[in-house]
Short mmCIF file of C-alpha atoms in Angstrom, two decimals:
data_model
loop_
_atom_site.label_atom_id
_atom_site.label_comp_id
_atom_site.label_asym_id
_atom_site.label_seq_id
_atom_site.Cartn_x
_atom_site.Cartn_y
_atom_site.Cartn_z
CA UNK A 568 -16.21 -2.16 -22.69
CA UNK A 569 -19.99 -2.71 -22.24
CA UNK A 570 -20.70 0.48 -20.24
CA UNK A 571 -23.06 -1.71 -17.69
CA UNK A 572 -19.67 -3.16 -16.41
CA UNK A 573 -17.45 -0.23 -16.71
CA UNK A 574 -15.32 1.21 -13.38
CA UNK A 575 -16.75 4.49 -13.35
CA UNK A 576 -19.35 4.70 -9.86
CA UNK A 577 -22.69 4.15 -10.75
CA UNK A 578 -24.21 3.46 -7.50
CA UNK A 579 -22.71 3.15 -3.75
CA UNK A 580 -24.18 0.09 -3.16
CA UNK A 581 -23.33 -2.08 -5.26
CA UNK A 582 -20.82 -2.66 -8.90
CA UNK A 583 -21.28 -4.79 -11.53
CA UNK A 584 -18.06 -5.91 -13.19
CA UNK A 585 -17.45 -9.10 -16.25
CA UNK A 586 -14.74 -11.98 -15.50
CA UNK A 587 -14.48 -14.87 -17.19
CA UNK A 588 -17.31 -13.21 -19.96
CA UNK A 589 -19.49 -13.91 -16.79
CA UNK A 590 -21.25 -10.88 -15.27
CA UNK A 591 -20.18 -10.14 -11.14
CA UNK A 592 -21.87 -8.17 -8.75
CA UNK A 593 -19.25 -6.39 -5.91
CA UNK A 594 -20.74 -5.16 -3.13
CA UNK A 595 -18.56 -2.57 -0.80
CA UNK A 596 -20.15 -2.89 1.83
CA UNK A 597 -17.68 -6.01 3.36
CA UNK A 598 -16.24 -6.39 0.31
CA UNK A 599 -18.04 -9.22 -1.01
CA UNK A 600 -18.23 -10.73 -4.64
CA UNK A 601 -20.67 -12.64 -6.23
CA UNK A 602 -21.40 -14.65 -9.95
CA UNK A 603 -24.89 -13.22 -11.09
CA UNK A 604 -27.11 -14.17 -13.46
CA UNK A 605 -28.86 -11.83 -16.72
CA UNK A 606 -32.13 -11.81 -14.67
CA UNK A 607 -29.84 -10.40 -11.85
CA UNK A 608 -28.17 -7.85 -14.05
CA UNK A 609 -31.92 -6.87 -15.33
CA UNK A 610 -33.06 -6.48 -12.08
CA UNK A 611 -29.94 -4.33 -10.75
CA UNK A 612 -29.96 -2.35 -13.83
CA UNK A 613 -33.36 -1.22 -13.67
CA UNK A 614 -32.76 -0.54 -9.69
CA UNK A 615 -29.54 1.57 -11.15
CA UNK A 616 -32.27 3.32 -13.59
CA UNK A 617 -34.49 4.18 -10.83
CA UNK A 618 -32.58 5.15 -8.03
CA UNK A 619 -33.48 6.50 -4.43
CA UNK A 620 -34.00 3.60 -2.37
CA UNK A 621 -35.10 0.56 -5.20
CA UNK A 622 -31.03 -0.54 -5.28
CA UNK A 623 -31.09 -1.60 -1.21
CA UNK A 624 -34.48 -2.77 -1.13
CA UNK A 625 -33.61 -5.35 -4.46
CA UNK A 626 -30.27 -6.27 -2.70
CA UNK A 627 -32.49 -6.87 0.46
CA UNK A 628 -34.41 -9.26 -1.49
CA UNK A 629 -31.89 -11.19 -2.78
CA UNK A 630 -30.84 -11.85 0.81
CA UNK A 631 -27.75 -9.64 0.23
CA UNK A 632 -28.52 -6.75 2.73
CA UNK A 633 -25.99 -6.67 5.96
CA UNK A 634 -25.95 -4.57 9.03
CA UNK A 635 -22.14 -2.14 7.67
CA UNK A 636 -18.83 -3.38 7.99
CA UNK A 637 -17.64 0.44 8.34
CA UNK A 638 -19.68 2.47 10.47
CA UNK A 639 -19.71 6.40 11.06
CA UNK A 640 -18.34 4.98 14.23
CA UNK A 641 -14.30 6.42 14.74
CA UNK A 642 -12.09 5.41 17.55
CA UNK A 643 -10.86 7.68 20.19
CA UNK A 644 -7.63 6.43 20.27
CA UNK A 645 -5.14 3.99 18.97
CA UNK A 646 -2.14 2.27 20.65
CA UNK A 647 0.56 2.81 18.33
CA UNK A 648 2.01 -0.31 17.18
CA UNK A 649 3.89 0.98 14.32
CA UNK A 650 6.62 3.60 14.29
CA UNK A 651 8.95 4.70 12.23
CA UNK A 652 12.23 6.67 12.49
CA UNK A 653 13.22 9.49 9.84
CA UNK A 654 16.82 8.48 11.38
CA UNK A 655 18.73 10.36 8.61
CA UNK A 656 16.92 13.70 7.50
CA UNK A 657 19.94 13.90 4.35
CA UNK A 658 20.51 11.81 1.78
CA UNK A 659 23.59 11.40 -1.36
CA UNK A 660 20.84 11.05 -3.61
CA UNK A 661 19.42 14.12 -5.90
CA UNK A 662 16.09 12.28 -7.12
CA UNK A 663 14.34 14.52 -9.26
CA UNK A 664 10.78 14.32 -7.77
CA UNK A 665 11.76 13.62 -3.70
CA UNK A 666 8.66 14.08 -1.39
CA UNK A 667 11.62 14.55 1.26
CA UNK A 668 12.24 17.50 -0.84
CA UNK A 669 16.49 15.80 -0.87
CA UNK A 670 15.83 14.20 2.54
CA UNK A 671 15.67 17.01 4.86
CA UNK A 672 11.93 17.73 4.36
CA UNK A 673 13.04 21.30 3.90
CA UNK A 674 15.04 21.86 6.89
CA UNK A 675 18.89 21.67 7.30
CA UNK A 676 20.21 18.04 6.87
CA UNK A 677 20.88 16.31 10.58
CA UNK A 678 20.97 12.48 11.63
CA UNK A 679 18.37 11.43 14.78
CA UNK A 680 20.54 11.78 17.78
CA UNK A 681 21.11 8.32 19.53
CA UNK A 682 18.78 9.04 22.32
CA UNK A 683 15.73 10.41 20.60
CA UNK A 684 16.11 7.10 18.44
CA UNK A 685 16.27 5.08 22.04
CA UNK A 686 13.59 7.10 23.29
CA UNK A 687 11.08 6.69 20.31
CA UNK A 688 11.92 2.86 20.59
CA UNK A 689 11.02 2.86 24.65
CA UNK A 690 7.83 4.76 24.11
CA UNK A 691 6.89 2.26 21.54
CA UNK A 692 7.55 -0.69 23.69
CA UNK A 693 8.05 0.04 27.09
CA UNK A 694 4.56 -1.58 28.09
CA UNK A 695 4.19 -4.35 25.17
CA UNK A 696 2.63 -7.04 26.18
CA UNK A 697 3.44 -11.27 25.52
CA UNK A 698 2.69 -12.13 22.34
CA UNK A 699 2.04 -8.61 20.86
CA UNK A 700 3.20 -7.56 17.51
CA UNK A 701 5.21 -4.17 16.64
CA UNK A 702 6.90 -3.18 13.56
CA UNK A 703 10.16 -0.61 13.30
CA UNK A 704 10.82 1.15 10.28
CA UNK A 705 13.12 3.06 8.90
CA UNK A 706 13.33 5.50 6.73
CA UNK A 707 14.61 8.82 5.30
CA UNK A 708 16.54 10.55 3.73
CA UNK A 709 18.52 7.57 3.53
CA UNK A 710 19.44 5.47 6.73
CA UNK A 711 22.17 4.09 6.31
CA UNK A 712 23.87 7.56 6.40
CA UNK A 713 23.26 6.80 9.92
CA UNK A 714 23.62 3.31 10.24
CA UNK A 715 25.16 3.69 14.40
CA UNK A 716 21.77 5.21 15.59
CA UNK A 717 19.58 2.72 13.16
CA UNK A 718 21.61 -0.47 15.32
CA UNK A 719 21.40 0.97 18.32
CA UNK A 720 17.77 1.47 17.77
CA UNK A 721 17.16 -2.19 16.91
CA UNK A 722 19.13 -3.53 19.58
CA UNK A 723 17.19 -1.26 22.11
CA UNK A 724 13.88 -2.63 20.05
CA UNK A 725 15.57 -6.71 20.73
CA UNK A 726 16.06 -5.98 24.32
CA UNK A 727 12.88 -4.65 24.60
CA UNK A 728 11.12 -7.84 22.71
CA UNK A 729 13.04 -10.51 24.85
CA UNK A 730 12.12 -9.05 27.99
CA UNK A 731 7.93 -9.35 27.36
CA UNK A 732 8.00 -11.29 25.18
CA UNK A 733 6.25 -9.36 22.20
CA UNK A 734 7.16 -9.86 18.50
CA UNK A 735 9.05 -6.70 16.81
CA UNK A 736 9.67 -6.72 13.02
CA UNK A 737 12.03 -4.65 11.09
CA UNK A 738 12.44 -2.69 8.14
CA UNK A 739 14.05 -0.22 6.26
CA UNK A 740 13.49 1.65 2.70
CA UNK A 741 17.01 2.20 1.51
CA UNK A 742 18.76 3.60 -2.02
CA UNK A 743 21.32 1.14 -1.36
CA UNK A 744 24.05 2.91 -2.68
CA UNK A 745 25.72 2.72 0.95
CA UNK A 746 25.33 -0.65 1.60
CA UNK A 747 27.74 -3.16 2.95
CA UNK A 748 28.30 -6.89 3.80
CA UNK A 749 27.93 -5.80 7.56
CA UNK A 750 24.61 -3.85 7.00
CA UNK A 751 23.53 -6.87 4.64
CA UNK A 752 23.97 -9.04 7.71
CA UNK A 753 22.99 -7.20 10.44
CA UNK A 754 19.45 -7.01 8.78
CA UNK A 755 19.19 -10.64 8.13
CA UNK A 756 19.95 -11.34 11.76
CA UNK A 757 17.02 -9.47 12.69
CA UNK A 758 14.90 -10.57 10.19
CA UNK A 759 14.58 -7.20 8.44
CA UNK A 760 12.13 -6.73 5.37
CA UNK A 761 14.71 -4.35 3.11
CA UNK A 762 12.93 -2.31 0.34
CA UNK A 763 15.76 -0.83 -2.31
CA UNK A 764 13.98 2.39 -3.80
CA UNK A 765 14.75 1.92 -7.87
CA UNK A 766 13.19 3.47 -10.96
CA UNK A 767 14.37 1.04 -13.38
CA UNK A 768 17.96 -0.23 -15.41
CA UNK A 769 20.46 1.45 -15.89
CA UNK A 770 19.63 4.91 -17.78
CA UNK A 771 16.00 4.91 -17.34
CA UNK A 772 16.80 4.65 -12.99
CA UNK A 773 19.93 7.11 -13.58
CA UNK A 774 17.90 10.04 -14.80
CA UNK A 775 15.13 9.73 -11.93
CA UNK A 776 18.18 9.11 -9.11
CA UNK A 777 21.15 10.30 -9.53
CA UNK A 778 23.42 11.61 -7.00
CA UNK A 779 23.36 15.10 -5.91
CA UNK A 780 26.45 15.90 -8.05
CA UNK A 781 24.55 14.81 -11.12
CA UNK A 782 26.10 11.23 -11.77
CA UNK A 783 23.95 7.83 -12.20
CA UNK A 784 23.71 5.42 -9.29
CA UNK A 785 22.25 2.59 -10.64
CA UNK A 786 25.77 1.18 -11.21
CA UNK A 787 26.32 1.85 -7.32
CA UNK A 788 23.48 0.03 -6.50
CA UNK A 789 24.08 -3.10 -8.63
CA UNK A 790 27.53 -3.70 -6.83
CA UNK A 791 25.61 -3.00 -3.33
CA UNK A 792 23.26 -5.57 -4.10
CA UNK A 793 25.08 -9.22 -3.83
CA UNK A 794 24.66 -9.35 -0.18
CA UNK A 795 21.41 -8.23 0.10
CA UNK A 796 19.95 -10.15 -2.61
CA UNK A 797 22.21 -13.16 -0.72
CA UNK A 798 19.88 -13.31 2.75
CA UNK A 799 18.26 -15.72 3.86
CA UNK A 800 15.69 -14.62 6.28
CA UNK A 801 14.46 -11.52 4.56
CA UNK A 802 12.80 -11.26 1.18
CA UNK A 803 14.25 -8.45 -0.41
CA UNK A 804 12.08 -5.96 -2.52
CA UNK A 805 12.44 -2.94 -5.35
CA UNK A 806 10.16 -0.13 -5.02
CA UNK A 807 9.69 1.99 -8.24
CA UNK A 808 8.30 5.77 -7.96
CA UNK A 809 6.52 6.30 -11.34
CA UNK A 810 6.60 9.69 -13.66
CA UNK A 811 5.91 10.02 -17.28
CA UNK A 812 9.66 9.66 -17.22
CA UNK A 813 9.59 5.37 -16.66
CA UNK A 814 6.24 4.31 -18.07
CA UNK A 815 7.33 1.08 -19.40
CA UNK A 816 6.38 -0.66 -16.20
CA UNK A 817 6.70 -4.62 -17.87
CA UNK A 818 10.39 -3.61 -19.09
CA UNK A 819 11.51 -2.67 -15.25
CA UNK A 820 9.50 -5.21 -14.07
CA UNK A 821 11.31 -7.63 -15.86
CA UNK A 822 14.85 -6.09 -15.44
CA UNK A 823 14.30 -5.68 -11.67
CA UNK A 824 13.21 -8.95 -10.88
CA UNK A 825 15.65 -10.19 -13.37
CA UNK A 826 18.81 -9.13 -10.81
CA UNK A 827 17.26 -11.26 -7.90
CA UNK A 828 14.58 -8.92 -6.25
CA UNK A 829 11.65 -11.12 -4.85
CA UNK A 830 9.00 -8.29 -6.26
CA UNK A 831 8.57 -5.34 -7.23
CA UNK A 832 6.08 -3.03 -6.57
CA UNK A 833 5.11 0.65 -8.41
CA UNK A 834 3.68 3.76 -7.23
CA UNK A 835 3.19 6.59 -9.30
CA UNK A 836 4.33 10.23 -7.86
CA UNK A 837 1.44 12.31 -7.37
CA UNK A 838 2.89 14.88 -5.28
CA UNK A 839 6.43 16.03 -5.06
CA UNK A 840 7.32 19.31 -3.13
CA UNK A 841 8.36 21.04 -6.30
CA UNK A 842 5.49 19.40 -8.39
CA UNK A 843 8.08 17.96 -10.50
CA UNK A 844 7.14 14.40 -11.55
CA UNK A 845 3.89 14.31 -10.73
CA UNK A 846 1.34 12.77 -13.20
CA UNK A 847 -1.13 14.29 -14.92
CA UNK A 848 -4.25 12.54 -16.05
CA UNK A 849 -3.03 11.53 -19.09
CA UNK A 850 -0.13 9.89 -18.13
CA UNK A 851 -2.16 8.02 -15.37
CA UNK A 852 -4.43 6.38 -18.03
CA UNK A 853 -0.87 5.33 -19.54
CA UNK A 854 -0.09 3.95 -16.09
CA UNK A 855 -2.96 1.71 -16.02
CA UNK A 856 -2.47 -0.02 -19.04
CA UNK A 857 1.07 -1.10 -17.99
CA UNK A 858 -0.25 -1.97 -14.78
CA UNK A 859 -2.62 -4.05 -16.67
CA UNK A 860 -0.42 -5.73 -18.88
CA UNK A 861 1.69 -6.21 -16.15
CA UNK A 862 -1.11 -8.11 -14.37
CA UNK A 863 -1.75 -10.20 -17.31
CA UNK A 864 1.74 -11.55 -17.62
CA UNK A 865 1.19 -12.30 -13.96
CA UNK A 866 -1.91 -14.35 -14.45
CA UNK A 867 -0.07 -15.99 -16.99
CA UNK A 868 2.79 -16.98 -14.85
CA UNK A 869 0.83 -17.69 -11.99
CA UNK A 870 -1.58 -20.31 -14.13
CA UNK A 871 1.84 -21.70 -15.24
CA UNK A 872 1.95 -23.01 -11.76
CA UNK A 873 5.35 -20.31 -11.40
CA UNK A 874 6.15 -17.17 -9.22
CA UNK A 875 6.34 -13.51 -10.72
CA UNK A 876 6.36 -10.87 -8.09
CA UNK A 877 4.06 -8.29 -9.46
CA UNK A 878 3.69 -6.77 -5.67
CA UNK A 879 0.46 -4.59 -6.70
CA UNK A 880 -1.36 -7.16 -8.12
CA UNK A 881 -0.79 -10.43 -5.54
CA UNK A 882 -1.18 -7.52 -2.63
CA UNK A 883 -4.45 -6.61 -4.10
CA UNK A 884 -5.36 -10.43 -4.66
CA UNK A 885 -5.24 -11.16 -0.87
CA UNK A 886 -6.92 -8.25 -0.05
CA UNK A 887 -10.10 -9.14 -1.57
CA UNK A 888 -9.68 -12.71 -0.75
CA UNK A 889 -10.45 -11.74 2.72
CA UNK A 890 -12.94 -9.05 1.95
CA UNK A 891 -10.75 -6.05 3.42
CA UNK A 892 -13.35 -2.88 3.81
CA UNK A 893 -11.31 -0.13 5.45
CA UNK A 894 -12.24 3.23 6.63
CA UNK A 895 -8.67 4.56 6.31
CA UNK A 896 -6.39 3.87 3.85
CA UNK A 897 -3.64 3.05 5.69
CA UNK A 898 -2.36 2.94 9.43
CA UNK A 899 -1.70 6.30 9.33
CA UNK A 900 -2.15 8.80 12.58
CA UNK A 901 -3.74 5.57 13.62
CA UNK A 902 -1.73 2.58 14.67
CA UNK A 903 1.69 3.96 12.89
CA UNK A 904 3.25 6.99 13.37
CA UNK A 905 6.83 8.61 12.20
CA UNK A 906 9.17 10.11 14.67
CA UNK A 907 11.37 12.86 12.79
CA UNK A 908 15.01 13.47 13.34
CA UNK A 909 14.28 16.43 16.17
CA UNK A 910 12.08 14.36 18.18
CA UNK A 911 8.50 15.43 16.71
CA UNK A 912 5.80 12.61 15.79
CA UNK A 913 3.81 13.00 12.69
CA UNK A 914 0.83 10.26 11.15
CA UNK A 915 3.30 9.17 8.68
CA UNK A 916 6.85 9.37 7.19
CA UNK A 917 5.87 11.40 4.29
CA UNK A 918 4.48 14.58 6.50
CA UNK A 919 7.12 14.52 8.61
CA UNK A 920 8.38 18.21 9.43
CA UNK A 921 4.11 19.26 8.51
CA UNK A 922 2.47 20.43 11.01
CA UNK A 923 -0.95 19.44 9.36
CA UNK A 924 -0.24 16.40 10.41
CA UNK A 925 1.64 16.67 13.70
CA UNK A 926 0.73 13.70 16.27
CA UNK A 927 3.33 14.75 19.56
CA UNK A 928 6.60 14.53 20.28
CA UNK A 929 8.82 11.18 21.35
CA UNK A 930 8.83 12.81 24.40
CA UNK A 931 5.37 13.24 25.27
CA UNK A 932 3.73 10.45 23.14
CA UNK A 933 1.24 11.15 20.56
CA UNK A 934 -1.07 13.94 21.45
CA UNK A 935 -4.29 12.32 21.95
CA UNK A 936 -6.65 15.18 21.01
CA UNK A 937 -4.45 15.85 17.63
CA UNK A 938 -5.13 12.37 16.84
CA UNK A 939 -8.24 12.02 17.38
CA UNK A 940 -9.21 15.39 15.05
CA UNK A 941 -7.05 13.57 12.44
CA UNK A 942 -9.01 10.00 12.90
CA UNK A 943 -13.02 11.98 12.63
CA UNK A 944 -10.88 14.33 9.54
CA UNK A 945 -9.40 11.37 7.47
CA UNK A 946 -12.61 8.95 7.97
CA UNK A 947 -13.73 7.53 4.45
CA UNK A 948 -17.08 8.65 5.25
CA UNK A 949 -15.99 12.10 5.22
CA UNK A 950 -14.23 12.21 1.83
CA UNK A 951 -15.74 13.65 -1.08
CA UNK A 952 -16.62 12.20 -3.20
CA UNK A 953 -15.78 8.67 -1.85
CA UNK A 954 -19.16 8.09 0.05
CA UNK A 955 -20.58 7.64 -3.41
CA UNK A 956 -18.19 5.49 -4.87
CA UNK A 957 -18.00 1.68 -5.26
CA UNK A 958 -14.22 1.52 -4.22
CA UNK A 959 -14.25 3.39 -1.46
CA UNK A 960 -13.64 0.55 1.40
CA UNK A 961 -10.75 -0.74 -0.51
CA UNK A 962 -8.92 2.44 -1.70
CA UNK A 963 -10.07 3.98 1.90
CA UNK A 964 -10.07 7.07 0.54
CA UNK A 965 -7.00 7.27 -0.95
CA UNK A 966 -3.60 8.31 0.61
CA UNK A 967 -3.70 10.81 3.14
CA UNK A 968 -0.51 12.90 1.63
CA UNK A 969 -1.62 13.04 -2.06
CA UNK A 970 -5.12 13.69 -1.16
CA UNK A 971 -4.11 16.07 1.04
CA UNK A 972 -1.36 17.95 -1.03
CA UNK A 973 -3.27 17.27 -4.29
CA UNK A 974 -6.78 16.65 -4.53
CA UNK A 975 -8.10 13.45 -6.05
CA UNK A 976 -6.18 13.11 -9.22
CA UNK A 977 -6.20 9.35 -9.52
CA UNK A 978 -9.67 8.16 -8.65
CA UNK A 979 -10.25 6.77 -12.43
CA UNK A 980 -6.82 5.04 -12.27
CA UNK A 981 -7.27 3.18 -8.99
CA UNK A 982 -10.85 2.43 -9.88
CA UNK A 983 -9.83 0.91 -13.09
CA UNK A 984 -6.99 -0.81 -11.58
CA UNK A 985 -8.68 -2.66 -8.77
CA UNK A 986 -11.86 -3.51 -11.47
CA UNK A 987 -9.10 -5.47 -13.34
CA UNK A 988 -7.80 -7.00 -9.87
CA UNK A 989 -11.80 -8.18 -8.75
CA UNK A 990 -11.29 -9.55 -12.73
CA UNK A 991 -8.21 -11.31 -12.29
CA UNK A 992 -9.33 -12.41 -8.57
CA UNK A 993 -12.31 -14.16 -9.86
CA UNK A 994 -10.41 -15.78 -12.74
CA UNK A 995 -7.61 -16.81 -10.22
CA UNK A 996 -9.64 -18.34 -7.85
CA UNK A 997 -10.93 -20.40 -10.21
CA UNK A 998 -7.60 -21.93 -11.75
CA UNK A 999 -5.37 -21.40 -8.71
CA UNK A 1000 -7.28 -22.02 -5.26
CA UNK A 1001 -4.32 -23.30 -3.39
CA UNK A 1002 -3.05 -19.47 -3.68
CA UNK A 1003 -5.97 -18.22 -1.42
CA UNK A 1004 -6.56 -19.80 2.21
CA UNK A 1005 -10.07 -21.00 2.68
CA UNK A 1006 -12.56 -19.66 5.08
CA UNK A 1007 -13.06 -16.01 3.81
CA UNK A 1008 -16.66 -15.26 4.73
CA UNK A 1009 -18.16 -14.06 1.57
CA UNK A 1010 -17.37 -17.45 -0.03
CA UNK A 1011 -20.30 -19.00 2.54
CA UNK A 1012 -23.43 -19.09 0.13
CA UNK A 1013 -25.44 -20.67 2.90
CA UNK A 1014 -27.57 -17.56 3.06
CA UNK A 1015 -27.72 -16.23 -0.63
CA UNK A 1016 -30.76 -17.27 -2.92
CA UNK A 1017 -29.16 -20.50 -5.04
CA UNK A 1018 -31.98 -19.22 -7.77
CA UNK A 1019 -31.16 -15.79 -8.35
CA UNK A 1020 -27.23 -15.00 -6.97
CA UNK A 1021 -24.90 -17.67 -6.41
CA UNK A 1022 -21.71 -16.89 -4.46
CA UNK A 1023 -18.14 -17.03 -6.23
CA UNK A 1024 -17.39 -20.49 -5.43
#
C-alpha cells in the first residue's frame, strides 16, 4: 500500500485514503469525504510535511474549513431513553471467554425480582411523552431463564406506550438454547429485534459455548431456531464473539446466514474477566483480513443487485452515508443505561455489578452527578491518543469496557477496518445509489472549489 494512503494517523485534520485507484481526502471533522485531485494530494502532502498550522490554513483555502461538529462542549445530563434489564444474572451456558464472568458478573446467580423489573420499566416511562421513542433490552446471563419477569416487563412497557402514546421497541440477546414456540411468538407480537449469540457451526460454536457441564449446544440451538427464524415482524440476527479460536469469519458467515439468520455481525473479545479469549495483536491483524474478505464478498453480492448480511460492513456503510461524528462511542452512561438484577443502574450491560461505572439505582434514577463525571471522563476529546487520530469521530473513542479494562489494543484494527469501509463506501455509492438515501450534507458541493476538490458525487 502506497504509504501516502495508508490507515495509520498522520494528521488530525484530515486522511487521505485510494478507492476506485482514485485518491480521497476524509475529513473528521463531520465526517465528510471528498474525490481529490494529484495537485490536491501535492498540496496536502507537503502541508502533512510541514506541520503546525499549514494543514488548516490549506483546507481553509480550499473552502473546506467548518466551525466543529464535536465540540469540548459535554452535556449535563441525558434523559435516558434506553434501558436495559440484566433480568437473569445465571445462565446454562459455560462460554469460555464470558464478560458476565458465567452470567452472574461474579456474584451468586439470582433472576430480577418482578418488581424491580416493573419498577425499572416505570422509571423509564412514567413521563414519556406522544410520539417519543424508547427501546427495552434484555439481556444477561441468559433471559429466558426468566422468561415470567422479561413478559411482565414488556407488558408493563405496552401499557405504558398505549397510554402516551410514545413508541417502545424491544429486544433481547439470547443463546437460544431455551427457546420455545411461545417465546418465539410472544416476541413477534411485540415486534422484538432477537439477537442469538453464536460462534459458528457445529464444532467450531461447541468449543466457544458449551454448556456448563461441558457438552456442545449448537445442536440445541439449531432445533430452537425454526420459530424464531419463522417471524414475521422481527428480523432475526447471529452475533459472533471472536477469539483466535473462530478466525475463519467468511466460513461462519456463510454457515450462519446459511440456516436463515438475516445477518450476522462479529466482534472480537478484547476483554474477558479471566483474560481468556482475548486477542492479541497478532490475531487482530488476522481479524481484519477476514473482515476484509468478508466485505469484499459483500460488495460483490451487493453489485449483483442481491442481499448478504455482513452486519459490520452495511452498519458502517450508513454511518458514513450520513456523516456520523460522535463524541462517544456509544449511548452509554448517556441515553442507555442497564439495570442489574438487585436493582443498581450501571452505563451499560457489560459493567453491570462495577462500580466504576455505577449510574443509581431503579429506585432513585440515575445519579445525576455520577453521570455527569462519566460524560466529561468518557468524552473523545479526552482520550489518548484519539485527539490525534483521523478516526476518532467514528470509532468515538472506542468502547468504554475494553478501553477501560484493557487499554487500546485495537486502534490499528478498527482504523484499518473502517479505511476499507470509506473504500468500499465510495465504490458503493457509485454502483449502488439506491442503497443510500439522498440528502446527506457532505454530498452538497455548492461550496467546495469545482477546480481543486470536487465532492464525492
Amino acid at each position: 500500500m502506497n504509504a501516502r494512503f495508508a490507515p495509520a494517523p498522520r494528521h488530525p485534520d484530515l486522511h487521505l485514503f485510494e478507492s476506485g485507484g482514485a485518491p480521497h481526502l476524509f475529513l473528521p471533522n463531520g465526517s465528510r469525504i471528498f474525490e481529490i485531485d494529484e495537485d490536491v494530494v501535492s498540496a496536502l502532502e507537503t502541508a502533512l510535511h510541514e506541520g503546525g498550522a499549514t494543514v488548516p490554513d490549506l483546507l481553509a483555502r480550499f473552502g473546506l474549513a467548518a466551525p466543529p461538529f464535536v465540540t469540548d462542549e459535554v452535556p449535563e445530563s441525558f434523559a435516558t431513553r434506553a434501558l436495559s434489564l440484566a433480568i437473569s444474572q445465571k445462565c446454562n451456558l459455560g462460554c469460555t471467554y464470558c464478560y458476565a464472568d458465567g452470567g452472574s458478573f461474579g456474584e451468586a446467580p439470582r433472576n430480577m425480582p418482578h418488581d424491580i423489573a416493573l419498577a425499572a420499566v416505570d422509571g423509564l416511562l412514567r413521563d414519556a411523552g406522544r410520539g417519543e421513542r424508547y427501546t427495552v433490552a434484555f439481556l444477561g446471563g441468559e433471559p429466558l431463564a426468566n422468561r415470567a419477569a422479561l413478559r411482565a416487563a414488556v407488558e408493563r412497557a405496552n401499557h405504558w406506550a398505549e397510554r402516551s402514546g410514545a413508541h417502545v421497541g424491544f429486544s433481547v440477546t439470547t443463546n437460544a438454547t431455551l427457546v420455545t414456540a411461545e417465546d418465539a411468538a410472544f416476541f413477534d407480537k411485540f415486534g422484538f429485534a432477537v439477537t442469538v449469540s453464536l460462534d459458528g457451526v457445529g464444532d467450531v460454536h461447541d468449543r466457544q459455548r458449551p454448556f456448563k457441564g461441558g457438552r456442545g449446544s449448537f445442536q440445541r440451538i439449531v432445533e430452537r431456531l425454526g420459530p424464531l427464524l419463522a417471524m414475521r415482524r422481527a428480523q432475526v440476527t447471529a452475533r459472533v464473539t471472536v477469539t483466535r479460536e473462530n478466525l475463519s469469519l467468511h466460513e461462519t458467515l456463510d454457515g450462519l446466514l446459511g440456516l436463515g439468520f438475516y445477518g450476522v455481525g462479529f466482534s472480537p473479545m478484547l476483554k474477558s474477566p479471566s483474560g481468556k479469549g482475548e486477542m492479541a495483536a497478532a490475531e487482530l491483524g488476522r481479524l481484519l483480513e477476514e473482515m476484509i474478505a468478508c466485505g469484499h464478498e459483500c460488495e460483490r453480492r451487493l453489485l449483483a443487485g442481491g442481499h448478504y448480511g455482513f452486519l459490520n460492513l452495511l452498519t458502517a456503510l450508513q454511518e458514513i452515508h450520513r456523516g456520523t461524528h460522535r463524541p462517544y462511542p456509544c449511548g452509554a452512561g448517556a441515553g442507555y443505561v442497564a439495570a442489574s438484577a438487585d436493582g443498581g443502574l450501571y452505563a451499560c450491560h457489560r459493567f453491570v455489578g462495577d462500580d466504576i461505572a455505577a449510574m443509581g439505582t431503579v429506585a432513585g434514577g440515575v445519579d445525576a452527578g455520577r453521570q455527569s463525571d462519566w460524560l466529561v471522563a468518557r468524552h473523545v476529546h479526552k482520550q489518548e491518543p484519539c485527539r490525534t487520530c483521523w478516526a476518532r469521530y467514528l470509532c468515538g473513542g472506542g468502547c468504554h469496557h475494553e478501553v477501560i479494562g484493557r487499554g487500546r489494543v485495537a486502534c490499528d484494527y478498527i482504523r484499518g477496518w473502517l479505511q476499507y469501509c470509506l473504500q468500499a463506501y465510495v465504490r458503493l455509492l457509485e454502483a449502488r445509489p439506491d442503497m443510500f438515501p439522498p440528502g446527506n450534507s457532505f454530498r452538497d458541493a455548492d461550496a467546495l472549489p469545482a477546480d481543486a476538490v470536487t465532492s464525492q458525487p
